[in-house]
Amino acid sequence: MTNLKYTPEEPIAAIATALAPSALGIVRCSGKMSIELVSKIFSRPRALCAARGNEIVYGWIVGSDGVKIDEVLVSVFRAPKSFTGEDMVEISCHGGVNVVMAIFNVLVSSGFRRAERGEFTFRAFINGKTDLTRAEAIREIIDSKTNESRTHAAGRLSGNLFETIDVIKKKITDILAGIEVEIEYPEDEETIADSFDSSELLGVARELSDLASSWKSEKIYQDGARVVLCGKTNAGKSSLFNSLLKEDRAIVSDIEGTTRDFIESWIDFDGIPARLFDTAGLRQTDDVIEQKGVEITKDLSHEADLILYLVDSTVGLTEADVSFLEEYAKNDRSVALILVFTKADVSSVAQKKTCSLPADFSSIPLVTVSSKSGEGIFELCAEVKKRLSFGEKSERTRAGLGSERQKVCVSEALSCVRHALSLTKDYALDAVVQDLEDALDFLGEVTGEVTADDVLGSIFSRFCVGK
């Protein structure tokens, strides 16, 4: 496998917890004779070798010089009832960095090899303990930034994506079986249009299309969105930034041009992780440093998933604001935008009425907020989530794709099915067989039934060591 030294059954060891002072540390081992190898550095070797699967044995890890290293609990897992499908041992020790490293080094000197990134999960895959959708979901859970992103990944880990793919594959297989019967026992030289009902295949195409489109929103939950606060100077960007984060991160001042560079922070918009950017105010200035900040603001706006354009509601829309919105309407329709009128706590009812949008921008959502009193913040977060999740319900009742790799495979399968449908009018039955078989192969790549070694290397090399 490319750049990796994955050797099945070879005994491997890795530190599975962070190397930082903590209550507990875990060092895990897997592979042939792993239990026996650990017993050689354990104070109670017979008890460890006699332990049944899923048992815990108390004792000490002892160095090669006979000196006790740490008091530990050793969890024993016997094949095939383990995470990797092999014999496994997990050593729970005290969480000091020196202690954990000492135990790991003793294991390496006793016959274990240092595990590569993702090697434990790779072994689980090749031993049939998991499929690729579940394996990739493990990394998603580790990297999840919000409860909702974790929930989406947990759904894939529990098998909802695998089951969805499996159902679609069975439908294609059944369709293929029907075609094979027609080919093997033809009544005459009918074309497929005369002898094949394409409604089932149309249903498969719709299911694949829905599945492929799910990646757009699922990617947001995994990678996080880029949300940029922009607007004129003194529009209230830094105040809103602090209000959303619930901490004083940005300097707030009545002096124009206070923010000259951008600052950013991770934020949870009701389950959707996002990088929130506070930027320099948009205005003409002779200050070279501030000019640079304005240019950075414009660049960030073009790269954003969502722009929150702030307008001071005590002033209302200005020519500069309208100019920005016109430019946005012309060039950046791929970037979502919410118009946010700020300082609602100090603007009068009459002033708020002047904040209505021109007819050309009536489709842009508008929210009025007060960073000081909190008015409208909940409504703003709800609107942000709606825009970033593309209007879909936050709690999915169906499986979604968990990686770009999966999306490519499902899209290729969809193309094959659509091509097969295009042949149903004028071609013989056997003309669509190859397309449907190719579709099955692409779906097999999603779950790992059909996968090249370099693809596996790319997937598992992104895992942490010890997982």
XYZ file of C-alpha atoms in Angstrom, residues 168-341:
174
model
C -29.792 0.211 -3.916
C -27.357 -2.504 -4.980
C -30.001 -5.179 -4.408
C -32.463 -3.271 -6.591
C -29.900 -3.019 -9.394
C -29.062 -6.699 -8.994
C -32.738 -7.633 -9.256
C -33.084 -5.525 -12.406
C -29.997 -7.211 -13.872
C -31.434 -10.629 -13.046
C -34.615 -9.741 -14.941
C -32.623 -8.597 -17.949
C -30.523 -11.771 -17.915
C -33.705 -13.848 -18.020
C -34.922 -11.892 -21.047
C -31.561 -12.370 -22.767
C -31.387 -16.085 -21.962
C -34.991 -16.863 -22.896
C -36.128 -14.304 -25.495
C -39.559 -14.677 -27.023
C -38.466 -12.771 -30.121
C -36.077 -10.025 -31.187
C -37.788 -7.355 -29.118
C -35.894 -4.259 -28.076
C -35.602 -3.421 -24.419
C -38.313 -0.790 -24.859
C -40.768 -3.590 -25.603
C -39.774 -5.986 -22.864
C -38.326 -3.972 -19.988
C -40.145 -1.760 -17.512
C -37.742 1.107 -16.757
C -39.760 2.460 -13.799
C -37.673 0.519 -11.272
C -34.454 1.836 -12.790
C -35.855 5.381 -12.685
C -36.476 4.880 -8.970
C -32.855 3.785 -8.496
C -31.679 6.896 -10.351
C -33.734 9.113 -8.031
C -32.299 7.418 -4.938
C -28.740 7.798 -6.208
C -29.390 11.437 -7.100
C -30.692 12.165 -3.589
C -27.696 10.405 -2.063
C -25.198 12.281 -4.232
C -26.795 15.626 -3.364
C -26.519 14.902 0.373
C -22.763 15.534 0.284
C -23.269 19.273 -0.169
C -24.775 19.704 3.293
C -22.836 16.885 4.968
C -19.556 18.542 3.954
C -20.549 21.625 5.952
C -21.023 19.530 9.095
C -17.600 17.954 8.649
C -15.365 20.757 7.441
C -17.252 23.704 8.885
C -18.507 26.741 7.017
C -16.775 30.089 6.482
C -19.015 32.876 7.747
C -17.754 36.408 7.176
C -19.009 39.529 8.942
C -18.584 42.517 6.682
C -19.991 45.987 6.221
C -19.048 49.628 6.591
C -16.984 50.883 9.492
C -18.915 51.150 12.775
C -21.680 48.881 11.490
C -21.304 46.735 14.618
C -19.259 43.821 13.266
C -16.958 43.403 16.258
C -19.847 43.769 18.707
C -21.808 41.055 16.885
C -18.685 38.879 16.701
C -18.323 39.087 20.486
C -22.043 38.548 21.038
C -22.138 35.397 18.913
C -19.050 33.977 20.618
C -20.291 35.080 24.056
C -16.849 36.461 24.885
C -14.882 39.668 24.289
C -12.552 38.607 21.490
C -12.660 41.698 19.271
C -11.919 45.292 20.274
C -15.063 47.437 20.150
C -14.762 51.197 19.655
C -16.681 54.128 18.181
C -13.521 55.139 16.296
C -13.793 54.246 12.611
C -11.186 51.809 11.340
C -10.558 50.152 14.725
C -10.480 46.696 13.104
C -7.717 46.687 10.505
C -7.116 42.965 10.127
C -9.446 39.999 10.438
C -9.786 37.743 13.465
C -11.534 34.386 13.444
C -12.929 31.785 15.810
C -14.837 28.514 15.627
C -18.522 28.798 16.481
C -21.498 26.447 16.672
C -24.546 27.690 14.746
C -27.130 25.335 16.252
C -25.138 22.255 15.304
C -23.309 23.562 12.233
C -19.605 24.262 12.883
C -18.302 27.464 11.325
C -15.260 29.693 11.244
C -16.554 33.171 11.998
C -14.492 36.083 10.632
C -14.600 39.643 11.951
C -13.178 41.908 9.259
C -12.079 45.469 8.593
C -14.831 47.944 7.696
C -15.428 48.666 4.023
C -14.582 52.271 3.215
C -12.238 54.474 1.204
C -9.143 55.338 3.239
C -5.655 56.776 2.788
C -4.272 54.551 5.541
C -2.115 51.918 3.803
C -2.612 49.327 6.556
C -6.378 49.841 6.624
C -6.482 49.601 2.810
C -4.844 46.187 3.082
C -7.466 45.163 5.655
C -10.263 46.242 3.286
C -8.758 44.144 0.476
C -8.558 41.128 2.795
C -12.221 41.635 3.712
C -13.194 41.526 0.050
C -11.120 38.380 -0.537
C -12.669 36.635 2.471
C -16.155 37.582 1.264
C -15.534 35.943 -2.124
C -14.301 32.750 -0.425
C -17.085 32.588 2.169
C -19.938 30.107 2.383
C -22.078 32.834 3.941
C -21.769 36.611 4.242
C -23.418 38.468 7.091
C -23.565 42.012 5.721
C -24.100 44.455 8.583
C -25.910 47.788 8.306
C -26.249 50.325 11.117
C -30.041 50.559 11.570
C -29.698 54.069 13.036
C -28.391 55.146 9.632
C -30.106 52.747 7.219
C -28.876 51.658 3.825
C -26.299 53.968 2.302
C -25.074 54.258 -1.265
C -22.010 52.225 -0.273
C -24.236 49.432 1.098
C -26.377 49.397 -2.052
C -23.225 49.341 -4.171
C -21.938 46.282 -2.278
C -25.263 44.475 -2.661
C -25.389 45.254 -6.372
C -21.884 43.889 -6.799
C -22.847 40.794 -4.817
C -25.959 40.244 -6.940
C -23.822 40.504 -10.047
C -20.885 38.278 -9.090
C -21.402 36.210 -5.936
C -24.746 34.463 -6.176
C -22.948 31.221 -5.246
C -22.256 32.743 -1.820
C -25.240 32.987 0.528
C -25.888 36.396 2.109
C -27.950 37.623 5.039
C -28.514 41.321 5.594
C -28.194 42.178 9.291
C -29.431 45.498 10.656
